[in-house]
PDB file of C-alpha atoms and ligand atoms in Angstrom:
ATOM      1  CA  MET R   9       0.000   0.000   0.000  1.00  0.00           C
ATOM      2  CA  GLY R  10       1.415   3.388  -0.966  1.00  0.00           C
ATOM      3  CA  VAL R  11       0.514   6.783   0.425  1.00  0.00           C
ATOM      4  CA  THR R  12      -2.968   6.878   2.013  1.00  0.00           C
ATOM      5  CA  ASN R  13      -5.476   9.706   1.592  1.00  0.00           C
ATOM      6  CA  GLU R  14      -4.926  10.659   5.245  1.00  0.00           C
ATOM      7  CA  GLN R  15      -1.173  11.026   4.626  1.00  0.00           C
ATOM      8  CA  MET R  16      -1.832  12.959   1.420  1.00  0.00           C
ATOM      9  CA  ILE R  17      -4.269  15.281   3.192  1.00  0.00           C
ATOM     10  CA  ALA R  18      -1.648  15.858   5.914  1.00  0.00           C
ATOM     11  CA  PHE R  19       0.952  16.618   3.226  1.00  0.00           C
ATOM     12  CA  TRP R  20      -1.299  19.164   1.480  1.00  0.00           C
ATOM     13  CA  ASN R  21      -2.098  20.780   4.822  1.00  0.00           C
ATOM     14  CA  GLY R  22       1.610  20.761   5.702  1.00  0.00           C
ATOM     15  CA  PRO R  23       4.736  21.282   3.562  1.00  0.00           C
ATOM     16  CA  GLY R  24       3.073  20.587   0.189  1.00  0.00           C
ATOM     17  CA  GLY R  25       0.227  23.050   0.678  1.00  0.00           C
ATOM     18  CA  GLU R  26       2.403  25.694   2.379  1.00  0.00           C
ATOM     19  CA  ALA R  27       4.854  25.679  -0.543  1.00  0.00           C
ATOM     20  CA  TRP R  28       2.034  25.719  -3.112  1.00  0.00           C
ATOM     21  CA  ALA R  29       0.364  28.661  -1.347  1.00  0.00           C
ATOM     22  CA  THR R  30       3.627  30.629  -1.035  1.00  0.00           C
ATOM     23  CA  ASN R  31       4.579  30.036  -4.666  1.00  0.00           C
ATOM     24  CA  ALA R  32       1.069  30.287  -6.113  1.00  0.00           C
ATOM     25  CA  ASP R  33       1.877  33.031  -8.641  1.00  0.00           C
ATOM     26  CA  ALA R  34       4.972  31.213  -9.938  1.00  0.00           C
ATOM     27  CA  GLN R  35       3.030  27.925 -10.166  1.00  0.00           C
ATOM     28  CA  ASP R  36       0.289  29.651 -12.116  1.00  0.00           C
ATOM     29  CA  ARG R  37       2.807  30.983 -14.627  1.00  0.00           C
ATOM     30  CA  GLU R  38       4.271  27.485 -15.031  1.00  0.00           C
ATOM     31  CA  LEU R  39       0.951  25.696 -15.435  1.00  0.00           C
ATOM     32  CA  GLN R  40      -1.190  28.195 -17.302  1.00  0.00           C
ATOM     33  CA  GLU R  41      -0.856  26.735 -20.823  1.00  0.00           C
ATOM     34  CA  LEU R  42      -1.499  23.199 -19.608  1.00  0.00           C
ATOM     35  CA  GLY R  43      -4.565  24.289 -17.648  1.00  0.00           C
ATOM     36  CA  ASP R  44      -5.803  26.291 -20.638  1.00  0.00           C
ATOM     37  CA  ALA R  45      -5.530  23.214 -22.860  1.00  0.00           C
ATOM     38  CA  ALA R  46      -7.855  21.316 -20.497  1.00  0.00           C
ATOM     39  CA  LEU R  47     -10.185  24.342 -20.288  1.00  0.00           C
ATOM     40  CA  GLY R  48     -10.367  24.364 -24.082  1.00  0.00           C
ATOM     41  CA  ALA R  49     -11.236  20.664 -24.073  1.00  0.00           C
ATOM     42  CA  LEU R  50     -14.004  21.239 -21.512  1.00  0.00           C
ATOM     43  CA  ALA R  51     -15.509  24.139 -23.479  1.00  0.00           C
ATOM     44  CA  VAL R  52     -17.937  25.183 -20.726  1.00  0.00           C
ATOM     45  CA  ALA R  53     -21.039  27.058 -21.758  1.00  0.00           C
ATOM     46  CA  SER R  54     -22.169  30.373 -20.349  1.00  0.00           C
ATOM     47  CA  GLY R  55     -24.517  29.703 -17.422  1.00  0.00           C
ATOM     48  CA  ALA R  56     -23.009  26.284 -16.588  1.00  0.00           C
ATOM     49  CA  SER R  57     -22.256  24.926 -13.120  1.00  0.00           C
ATOM     50  CA  VAL R  58     -18.693  23.643 -12.777  1.00  0.00           C
ATOM     51  CA  LEU R  59     -16.674  21.763 -10.153  1.00  0.00           C
ATOM     52  CA  ASP R  60     -12.913  22.490 -10.052  1.00  0.00           C
ATOM     53  CA  VAL R  61     -11.281  19.554  -8.229  1.00  0.00           C
ATOM     54  CA  GLY R  62      -8.044  20.065  -6.310  1.00  0.00           C
ATOM     55  CA  CYS R  63      -8.517  23.734  -7.164  1.00  0.00           C
ATOM     56  CA  GLY R  64      -5.470  24.855  -5.171  1.00  0.00           C
ATOM     57  CA  ALA R  65      -5.052  28.620  -4.987  1.00  0.00           C
ATOM     58  CA  GLY R  66      -8.095  29.151  -7.201  1.00  0.00           C
ATOM     59  CA  THR R  67      -6.773  30.626 -10.433  1.00  0.00           C
ATOM     60  CA  THR R  68      -8.517  28.081 -12.637  1.00  0.00           C
ATOM     61  CA  THR R  69     -11.682  28.386 -10.532  1.00  0.00           C
ATOM     62  CA  LEU R  70     -11.722  32.122 -11.241  1.00  0.00           C
ATOM     63  CA  THR R  71     -11.034  31.569 -14.938  1.00  0.00           C
ATOM     64  CA  LEU R  72     -13.949  29.129 -15.081  1.00  0.00           C
ATOM     65  CA  ALA R  73     -16.127  31.670 -13.250  1.00  0.00           C
ATOM     66  CA  GLY R  74     -15.344  34.212 -15.967  1.00  0.00           C
ATOM     67  CA  ARG R  75     -16.242  31.714 -18.669  1.00  0.00           C
ATOM     68  CA  VAL R  76     -19.590  30.652 -17.210  1.00  0.00           C
ATOM     69  CA  GLY R  77     -20.508  34.282 -16.478  1.00  0.00           C
ATOM     70  CA  ALA R  78     -22.896  35.738 -13.925  1.00  0.00           C
ATOM     71  CA  GLY R  79     -25.567  33.139 -14.750  1.00  0.00           C
ATOM     72  CA  GLY R  80     -23.214  30.245 -13.966  1.00  0.00           C
ATOM     73  CA  ARG R  81     -21.402  29.120 -10.833  1.00  0.00           C
ATOM     74  CA  VAL R  82     -18.176  27.376  -9.924  1.00  0.00           C
ATOM     75  CA  VAL R  83     -17.272  25.379  -6.831  1.00  0.00           C
ATOM     76  CA  GLY R  84     -13.589  24.811  -6.086  1.00  0.00           C
ATOM     77  CA  VAL R  85     -12.908  21.821  -3.837  1.00  0.00           C
ATOM     78  CA  ASP R  86      -9.579  21.143  -2.169  1.00  0.00           C
ATOM     79  CA  VAL R  87      -8.320  19.390   0.971  1.00  0.00           C
ATOM     80  CA  SER R  88      -5.704  22.008   1.742  1.00  0.00           C
ATOM     81  CA  ALA R  89      -6.405  24.877   4.145  1.00  0.00           C
ATOM     82  CA  PRO R  90      -3.296  26.910   3.168  1.00  0.00           C
ATOM     83  CA  VAL R  91      -4.052  26.928  -0.573  1.00  0.00           C
ATOM     84  CA  LEU R  92      -7.754  27.618   0.008  1.00  0.00           C
ATOM     85  CA  ALA R  93      -6.824  30.654   2.099  1.00  0.00           C
ATOM     86  CA  VAL R  94      -5.068  32.086  -0.976  1.00  0.00           C
ATOM     87  CA  ALA R  95      -7.982  31.086  -3.215  1.00  0.00           C
ATOM     88  CA  ARG R  96     -10.527  32.832  -0.985  1.00  0.00           C
ATOM     89  CA  ARG R  97      -8.403  35.972  -0.881  1.00  0.00           C
ATOM     90  CA  ARG R  98      -8.110  36.005  -4.653  1.00  0.00           C
ATOM     91  CA  ALA R  99     -11.845  35.456  -5.116  1.00  0.00           C
ATOM     92  CA  ALA R 100     -12.987  38.167  -2.692  1.00  0.00           C
ATOM     93  CA  GLY R 101     -15.976  39.941  -4.243  1.00  0.00           C
ATOM     94  CA  VAL R 102     -16.554  37.359  -6.990  1.00  0.00           C
ATOM     95  CA  ALA R 103     -20.184  36.334  -6.620  1.00  0.00           C
ATOM     96  CA  ASN R 104     -20.320  33.079  -8.597  1.00  0.00           C
ATOM     97  CA  VAL R 105     -17.419  31.225  -6.902  1.00  0.00           C
ATOM     98  CA  THR R 106     -17.472  29.107  -3.731  1.00  0.00           C
ATOM     99  CA  PHE R 107     -14.600  27.170  -2.180  1.00  0.00           C
ATOM    100  CA  VAL R 108     -15.060  24.021  -0.112  1.00  0.00           C
ATOM    101  CA  GLN R 109     -12.456  22.230   1.978  1.00  0.00           C
ATOM    102  CA  ALA R 110     -13.198  18.528   1.456  1.00  0.00           C
ATOM    103  CA  ASP R 111     -11.740  15.245   0.244  1.00  0.00           C
ATOM    104  CA  ALA R 112     -13.042  14.883  -3.319  1.00  0.00           C
ATOM    105  CA  GLN R 113     -12.638  11.104  -3.065  1.00  0.00           C
ATOM    106  CA  THR R 114     -15.357  10.716  -0.455  1.00  0.00           C
ATOM    107  CA  ALA R 115     -17.202  13.980   0.280  1.00  0.00           C
ATOM    108  CA  ALA R 116     -20.766  14.704  -0.787  1.00  0.00           C
ATOM    109  CA  LEU R 117     -19.940  17.699  -2.963  1.00  0.00           C
ATOM    110  CA  PRO R 118     -22.100  20.748  -2.238  1.00  0.00           C
ATOM    111  CA  GLY R 119     -23.688  22.329  -5.299  1.00  0.00           C
ATOM    112  CA  ALA R 120     -24.080  19.047  -7.204  1.00  0.00           C
ATOM    113  CA  PRO R 121     -25.164  18.172  -9.826  1.00  0.00           C
ATOM    114  CA  PHE R 122     -22.556  19.957 -11.967  1.00  0.00           C
ATOM    115  CA  ASP R 123     -22.633  20.374 -15.737  1.00  0.00           C
ATOM    116  CA  ALA R 124     -18.863  20.020 -15.911  1.00  0.00           C
ATOM    117  CA  VAL R 125     -15.933  18.811 -13.813  1.00  0.00           C
ATOM    118  CA  TYR R 126     -12.462  20.247 -14.346  1.00  0.00           C
ATOM    119  CA  SER R 127      -9.032  19.833 -12.817  1.00  0.00           C
ATOM    120  CA  ARG R 128      -5.526  21.150 -13.395  1.00  0.00           C
ATOM    121  CA  PHE R 129      -3.258  18.507 -11.844  1.00  0.00           C
ATOM    122  CA  GLY R 130      -5.597  17.897  -8.907  1.00  0.00           C
ATOM    123  CA  LEU R 131      -6.836  14.347  -9.566  1.00  0.00           C
ATOM    124  CA  MET R 132      -3.756  12.137  -9.180  1.00  0.00           C
ATOM    125  CA  PHE R 133      -3.567  12.062  -5.390  1.00  0.00           C
ATOM    126  CA  PHE R 134      -6.358   9.625  -4.464  1.00  0.00           C
ATOM    127  CA  ASP R 135      -5.560   6.317  -2.763  1.00  0.00           C
ATOM    128  CA  GLN R 136      -8.762   4.828  -4.244  1.00  0.00           C
ATOM    129  CA  PRO R 137      -9.011   6.516  -7.635  1.00  0.00           C
ATOM    130  CA  GLU R 138     -11.937   4.385  -8.862  1.00  0.00           C
ATOM    131  CA  ALA R 139     -13.982   5.405  -5.803  1.00  0.00           C
ATOM    132  CA  ALA R 140     -12.928   9.034  -6.282  1.00  0.00           C
ATOM    133  CA  PHE R 141     -14.014   9.133  -9.925  1.00  0.00           C
ATOM    134  CA  ALA R 142     -17.291   7.409  -8.976  1.00  0.00           C
ATOM    135  CA  ASN R 143     -17.815  10.154  -6.393  1.00  0.00           C
ATOM    136  CA  LEU R 144     -17.192  12.834  -9.032  1.00  0.00           C
ATOM    137  CA  HIS R 145     -19.541  10.998 -11.408  1.00  0.00           C
ATOM    138  CA  ARG R 146     -22.277  11.027  -8.763  1.00  0.00           C
ATOM    139  CA  ALA R 147     -21.825  14.806  -8.500  1.00  0.00           C
ATOM    140  CA  THR R 148     -22.254  15.315 -12.270  1.00  0.00           C
ATOM    141  CA  ALA R 149     -25.444  15.802 -14.289  1.00  0.00           C
ATOM    142  CA  PRO R 150     -26.304  12.950 -16.723  1.00  0.00           C
ATOM    143  CA  SER R 151     -25.182  15.035 -19.713  1.00  0.00           C
ATOM    144  CA  GLY R 152     -22.118  16.411 -17.877  1.00  0.00           C
ATOM    145  CA  ARG R 153     -18.512  16.408 -19.023  1.00  0.00           C
ATOM    146  CA  LEU R 154     -15.111  15.961 -17.421  1.00  0.00           C
ATOM    147  CA  ALA R 155     -11.793  17.435 -18.572  1.00  0.00           C
ATOM    148  CA  PHE R 156      -8.499  17.454 -16.727  1.00  0.00           C
ATOM    149  CA  VAL R 157      -4.777  17.617 -17.248  1.00  0.00           C
ATOM    150  CA  CYS R 158      -2.329  15.179 -15.606  1.00  0.00           C
ATOM    151  CA  TRP R 159       1.337  14.379 -16.097  1.00  0.00           C
ATOM    152  CA  GLN R 160       2.829  11.648 -18.258  1.00  0.00           C
ATOM    153  CA  ALA R 161       5.765   9.661 -16.813  1.00  0.00           C
ATOM    154  CA  THR R 162       8.661  11.345 -14.989  1.00  0.00           C
ATOM    155  CA  THR R 163      11.021  10.162 -17.742  1.00  0.00           C
ATOM    156  CA  ALA R 164       9.102  12.428 -20.162  1.00  0.00           C
ATOM    157  CA  ASN R 165       9.203  15.311 -17.650  1.00  0.00           C
ATOM    158  CA  PRO R 166      12.797  16.393 -16.986  1.00  0.00           C
ATOM    159  CA  TRP R 167      11.491  19.702 -15.523  1.00  0.00           C
ATOM    160  CA  TYR R 168      10.603  17.519 -12.509  1.00  0.00           C
ATOM    161  CA  ASP R 169      13.234  14.822 -12.728  1.00  0.00           C
ATOM    162  CA  ALA R 170      16.433  16.761 -13.478  1.00  0.00           C
ATOM    163  CA  PRO R 171      16.728  18.752 -10.204  1.00  0.00           C
ATOM    164  CA  ILE R 172      15.994  15.764  -7.981  1.00  0.00           C
ATOM    165  CA  THR R 173      18.196  13.347  -9.941  1.00  0.00           C
ATOM    166  CA  ALA R 174      21.061  15.803  -9.411  1.00  0.00           C
ATOM    167  CA  LEU R 175      20.748  15.270  -5.650  1.00  0.00           C
ATOM    168  CA  ARG R 176      20.790  11.458  -5.651  1.00  0.00           C
ATOM    169  CA  GLY R 177      23.623  10.099  -3.497  1.00  0.00           C
ATOM    170  CA  LEU R 178      24.405  13.478  -1.923  1.00  0.00           C
ATOM    171  CA  PRO R 179      25.309  12.878   1.749  1.00  0.00           C
ATOM    172  CA  GLY R 180      23.063  14.765   4.180  1.00  0.00           C
ATOM    173  CA  VAL R 181      20.079  14.822   1.813  1.00  0.00           C
ATOM    174  CA  ASP R 182      17.169  12.534   2.546  1.00  0.00           C
ATOM    175  CA  LEU R 183      15.504  12.049  -0.826  1.00  0.00           C
ATOM    176  CA  PRO R 184      12.142  10.309  -1.044  1.00  0.00           C
ATOM    177  CA  PRO R 185      12.297   6.956  -2.857  1.00  0.00           C
ATOM    178  CA  PRO R 186      11.206   7.127  -6.506  1.00  0.00           C
ATOM    179  CA  LEU R 187       7.412   6.883  -6.767  1.00  0.00           C
ATOM    180  CA  ALA R 188       6.014   3.535  -7.856  1.00  0.00           C
ATOM    181  CA  PRO R 189       4.096   4.019 -11.147  1.00  0.00           C
ATOM    182  CA  GLU R 190       0.606   3.721  -9.633  1.00  0.00           C
ATOM    183  CA  GLU R 191       1.327   5.411  -6.321  1.00  0.00           C
ATOM    184  CA  PRO R 192      -0.840   8.473  -5.530  1.00  0.00           C
ATOM    185  CA  GLY R 193       1.163  11.516  -6.569  1.00  0.00           C
ATOM    186  CA  PRO R 194       1.854  13.719  -9.578  1.00  0.00           C
ATOM    187  CA  PHE R 195       2.681  10.826 -11.931  1.00  0.00           C
ATOM    188  CA  ALA R 196      -0.030   8.351 -10.893  1.00  0.00           C
ATOM    189  CA  PHE R 197      -1.907   8.828 -14.199  1.00  0.00           C
ATOM    190  CA  ALA R 198       1.029   8.412 -16.549  1.00  0.00           C
ATOM    191  CA  ASP R 199      -0.354   5.184 -18.041  1.00  0.00           C
ATOM    192  CA  PRO R 200      -3.250   5.975 -20.433  1.00  0.00           C
ATOM    193  CA  ASP R 201      -4.753   2.471 -20.150  1.00  0.00           C
ATOM    194  CA  ARG R 202      -4.885   2.830 -16.385  1.00  0.00           C
ATOM    195  CA  VAL R 203      -6.576   6.235 -16.677  1.00  0.00           C
ATOM    196  CA  ALA R 204      -9.221   4.789 -19.016  1.00  0.00           C
ATOM    197  CA  GLN R 205      -9.769   1.824 -16.671  1.00  0.00           C
ATOM    198  CA  ILE R 206     -10.144   4.083 -13.583  1.00  0.00           C
ATOM    199  CA  LEU R 207     -12.584   6.434 -15.291  1.00  0.00           C
ATOM    200  CA  GLY R 208     -14.593   3.513 -16.693  1.00  0.00           C
ATOM    201  CA  ALA R 209     -14.808   1.915 -13.235  1.00  0.00           C
ATOM    202  CA  GLY R 210     -16.005   5.278 -11.888  1.00  0.00           C
ATOM    203  CA  GLY R 211     -18.897   5.331 -14.388  1.00  0.00           C
ATOM    204  CA  TRP R 212     -17.412   7.734 -16.959  1.00  0.00           C
ATOM    205  CA  GLN R 213     -17.823   7.013 -20.666  1.00  0.00           C
ATOM    206  CA  ARG R 214     -15.952   7.796 -23.868  1.00  0.00           C
ATOM    207  CA  THR R 215     -12.652   8.590 -22.138  1.00  0.00           C
ATOM    208  CA  GLU R 216     -10.142  10.161 -24.507  1.00  0.00           C
ATOM    209  CA  LEU R 217      -6.528  11.172 -23.858  1.00  0.00           C
ATOM    210  CA  GLN R 218      -4.767  13.713 -25.972  1.00  0.00           C
ATOM    211  CA  GLU R 219      -1.038  14.254 -25.701  1.00  0.00           C
ATOM    212  CA  TYR R 220       0.231  17.691 -24.668  1.00  0.00           C
ATOM    213  CA  THR R 221       3.961  18.452 -24.917  1.00  0.00           C
ATOM    214  CA  ASP R 222       6.006  21.613 -24.626  1.00  0.00           C
ATOM    215  CA  GLU R 223       9.170  22.956 -22.996  1.00  0.00           C
ATOM    216  CA  ILE R 224       9.865  25.239 -20.087  1.00  0.00           C
ATOM    217  CA  VAL R 225      12.353  27.795 -21.397  1.00  0.00           C
ATOM    218  CA  ASP R 226      13.915  29.641 -18.480  1.00  0.00           C
ATOM    219  CA  ASP R 227      16.868  31.591 -17.210  1.00  0.00           C
ATOM    220  CA  LEU R 228      19.424  29.307 -15.463  1.00  0.00           C
ATOM    221  CA  ASP R 229      19.585  31.283 -12.193  1.00  0.00           C
ATOM    222  CA  ARG R 230      15.828  31.542 -11.994  1.00  0.00           C
ATOM    223  CA  ARG R 231      15.382  27.836 -12.613  1.00  0.00           C
ATOM    224  CA  VAL R 232      17.888  26.876  -9.906  1.00  0.00           C
ATOM    225  CA  GLU R 233      16.170  29.244  -7.508  1.00  0.00           C
ATOM    226  CA  PHE R 234      12.712  27.846  -8.393  1.00  0.00           C
ATOM    227  CA  SER R 235      13.918  24.242  -7.922  1.00  0.00           C
ATOM    228  CA  LEU R 236      15.346  25.156  -4.500  1.00  0.00           C
ATOM    229  CA  ARG R 237      12.024  26.697  -3.489  1.00  0.00           C
ATOM    230  CA  GLN R 238       9.382  24.300  -4.798  1.00  0.00           C
ATOM    231  CA  GLY R 239       9.028  20.577  -5.486  1.00  0.00           C
ATOM    232  CA  PRO R 240      10.587  17.376  -4.150  1.00  0.00           C
ATOM    233  CA  ALA R 241      14.199  18.607  -4.254  1.00  0.00           C
ATOM    234  CA  ALA R 242      13.249  21.679  -2.226  1.00  0.00           C
ATOM    235  CA  ARG R 243      11.434  19.542   0.332  1.00  0.00           C
ATOM    236  CA  ALA R 244      14.377  17.145   0.619  1.00  0.00           C
ATOM    237  CA  LEU R 245      16.649  20.108   1.322  1.00  0.00           C
ATOM    238  CA  ALA R 246      14.342  21.770   3.851  1.00  0.00           C
ATOM    239  CA  GLY R 247      16.256  20.488   6.889  1.00  0.00           C
ATOM    240  CA  ALA R 248      19.703  20.246   5.264  1.00  0.00           C
ATOM    241  CA  ALA R 249      22.776  22.034   6.664  1.00  0.00           C
ATOM    242  CA  PRO R 250      23.804  25.232   4.798  1.00  0.00           C
ATOM    243  CA  GLU R 251      26.951  23.605   3.354  1.00  0.00           C
ATOM    244  CA  VAL R 252      24.870  20.684   2.049  1.00  0.00           C
ATOM    245  CA  ARG R 253      22.405  23.131   0.469  1.00  0.00           C
ATOM    246  CA  GLU R 254      25.298  24.862  -1.228  1.00  0.00           C
ATOM    247  CA  VAL R 255      26.628  21.634  -2.762  1.00  0.00           C
ATOM    248  CA  ALA R 256      23.065  20.702  -3.739  1.00  0.00           C
ATOM    249  CA  ALA R 257      22.574  24.062  -5.467  1.00  0.00           C
ATOM    250  CA  THR R 258      25.813  23.572  -7.411  1.00  0.00           C
ATOM    251  CA  ARG R 259      24.787  20.078  -8.484  1.00  0.00           C
ATOM    252  CA  MET R 260      21.371  21.305  -9.600  1.00  0.00           C
ATOM    253  CA  ARG R 261      22.919  24.181 -11.456  1.00  0.00           C
ATOM    254  CA  ASP R 262      25.291  21.819 -13.312  1.00  0.00           C
ATOM    255  CA  ALA R 263      22.436  19.476 -14.193  1.00  0.00           C
ATOM    256  CA  LEU R 264      20.306  22.342 -15.490  1.00  0.00           C
ATOM    257  CA  ALA R 265      23.247  23.983 -17.281  1.00  0.00           C
ATOM    258  CA  ALA R 266      23.625  20.757 -19.287  1.00  0.00           C
ATOM    259  CA  ARG R 267      20.226  21.667 -20.780  1.00  0.00           C
ATOM    260  CA  LEU R 268      21.172  25.178 -21.918  1.00  0.00           C
ATOM    261  CA  ILE R 269      20.486  26.048 -25.536  1.00  0.00           C
ATOM    262  CA  ASP R 270      21.275  29.586 -26.692  1.00  0.00           C
ATOM    263  CA  GLY R 271      21.666  30.676 -23.079  1.00  0.00           C
ATOM    264  CA  ARG R 272      18.278  29.372 -21.875  1.00  0.00           C
ATOM    265  CA  VAL R 273      17.487  26.188 -19.964  1.00  0.00           C
ATOM    266  CA  ARG R 274      15.058  23.996 -21.865  1.00  0.00           C
ATOM    267  CA  LEU R 275      13.102  21.369 -19.956  1.00  0.00           C
ATOM    268  CA  ALA R 276      10.549  19.171 -21.677  1.00  0.00           C
ATOM    269  CA  ARG R 277       7.066  18.557 -20.266  1.00  0.00           C
ATOM    270  CA  ALA R 278       4.536  15.923 -21.287  1.00  0.00           C
ATOM    271  CA  ALA R 279       0.965  15.693 -20.044  1.00  0.00           C
ATOM    272  CA  TRP R 280      -2.377  14.142 -20.954  1.00  0.00           C
ATOM    273  CA  ILE R 281      -5.504  16.158 -21.589  1.00  0.00           C
ATOM    274  CA  VAL R 282      -8.234  13.739 -20.548  1.00  0.00           C
ATOM    275  CA  THR R 283     -11.910  14.116 -21.434  1.00  0.00           C
ATOM    276  CA  ALA R 284     -14.943  11.957 -20.648  1.00  0.00           C
ATOM    277  CA  GLN R 285     -18.757  12.032 -20.557  1.00  0.00           C
ATOM    278  CA  ALA R 286     -20.891  11.291 -17.493  1.00  0.00           C
TER     279      ALA R 286
HETATM  280  C1  SAM Y   6      -0.627  19.919  -7.861  1.00  0.00           C
HETATM  281  S1  SAM Y   6      -1.781  20.828  -6.896  1.00  0.00           S
HETATM  282  C2  SAM Y   6      -2.726  21.633  -8.163  1.00  0.00           C
HETATM  283  C3  SAM Y   6      -3.491  22.810  -7.638  1.00  0.00           C
HETATM  284  C4  SAM Y   6      -4.279  23.622  -8.677  1.00  0.00           C
HETATM  285  N1  SAM Y   6      -5.233  22.806  -9.398  1.00  0.00           N
HETATM  286  C5  SAM Y   6      -3.356  24.310  -9.637  1.00  0.00           C
HETATM  287  O1  SAM Y   6      -3.275  23.909 -10.797  1.00  0.00           O
HETATM  288  O2  SAM Y   6      -2.687  25.276  -9.234  1.00  0.00           O
HETATM  289  C6  SAM Y   6      -2.881  19.536  -6.377  1.00  0.00           C
HETATM  290  C7  SAM Y   6      -4.020  19.995  -5.500  1.00  0.00           C
HETATM  291  O3  SAM Y   6      -4.888  18.869  -5.243  1.00  0.00           O
HETATM  292  C8  SAM Y   6      -5.334  18.945  -3.914  1.00  0.00           C
HETATM  293  N2  SAM Y   6      -5.771  17.611  -3.471  1.00  0.00           N
HETATM  294  C9  SAM Y   6      -5.008  16.519  -3.247  1.00  0.00           C
HETATM  295  N3  SAM Y   6      -5.761  15.485  -2.854  1.00  0.00           N
HETATM  296  C10 SAM Y   6      -7.053  15.928  -2.837  1.00  0.00           C
HETATM  297  C11 SAM Y   6      -8.317  15.323  -2.485  1.00  0.00           C
HETATM  298  N4  SAM Y   6      -8.393  14.051  -2.081  1.00  0.00           N
HETATM  299  N5  SAM Y   6      -9.430  16.083  -2.560  1.00  0.00           N
HETATM  300  C12 SAM Y   6      -9.367  17.398  -2.939  1.00  0.00           C
HETATM  301  N6  SAM Y   6      -8.212  18.004  -3.283  1.00  0.00           N
HETATM  302  C13 SAM Y   6      -7.070  17.289  -3.232  1.00  0.00           C
HETATM  303  C14 SAM Y   6      -4.136  19.483  -3.158  1.00  0.00           C
HETATM  304  O4  SAM Y   6      -4.457  20.025  -1.893  1.00  0.00           O
HETATM  305  C15 SAM Y   6      -3.568  20.509  -4.139  1.00  0.00           C
HETATM  306  O5  SAM Y   6      -4.086  21.792  -3.905  1.00  0.00           O
END
């Protein structure tokens, strides 16, 4: 048994959620195009009711609210108090948005039934994904639609893998073991057959996965700084001695410098845009 929902909820109310809340603007810049691709696939109508699952700091919830207009409504659900605090601040004065702190795997979702369910990287953390997708299906109108974006395998995502690989074997750094392919976490939905099986078991029909690929193109200093602030390498270094941090930063810098082209670091990303019908 891998990570349980209770452990995941503790993580998102602890270091994971704190870091996401602190770095919300930077995360939004990183993820905007991927989230937009899933929004395009969902194509919500004006006046629709939408559920944004694992809504985090609420940027996509607010974008959805703009798309459905004053006659529509959007509920953002997330387990994490720190990210929801940012979301609520950002949404102050927006009438058609509500945020709910709840486990989307099990909670009766207020505001159901929804015409559409959306998520930007918020659906890969369930310990019982079939039950979670059945719960989302129950919250969706019979003609409703689902669209979300999730990562392909780590090997296709050096933006994630390169900084942490650079730290392997470094004394004084306690790296988490590599995630097993189906373990709850960012890469749990890498296998398209598994995604189709989970959605089918949850009652969803006509699941389709479309490949999304691009590159992060960034300044080397900024990328090192970002990798030291956010993600698994940053967490592994949280309690490290200053001299260990310094060696770690040098290693990361070297690893990222190996990916410089014309003075800019280029890091590939690969995701799935998944759609289904209720
Ligand atoms: C990678 S973050 C993405 C956040 C946001 N969608 C974004 O794109 O900025 C994943 C989010 O899923 C939330 N999450 C994880 N497990 C959840 C669950 N069981 N129910 C609801 N939200 C969950 C986390 O708290 C976190 O905010």
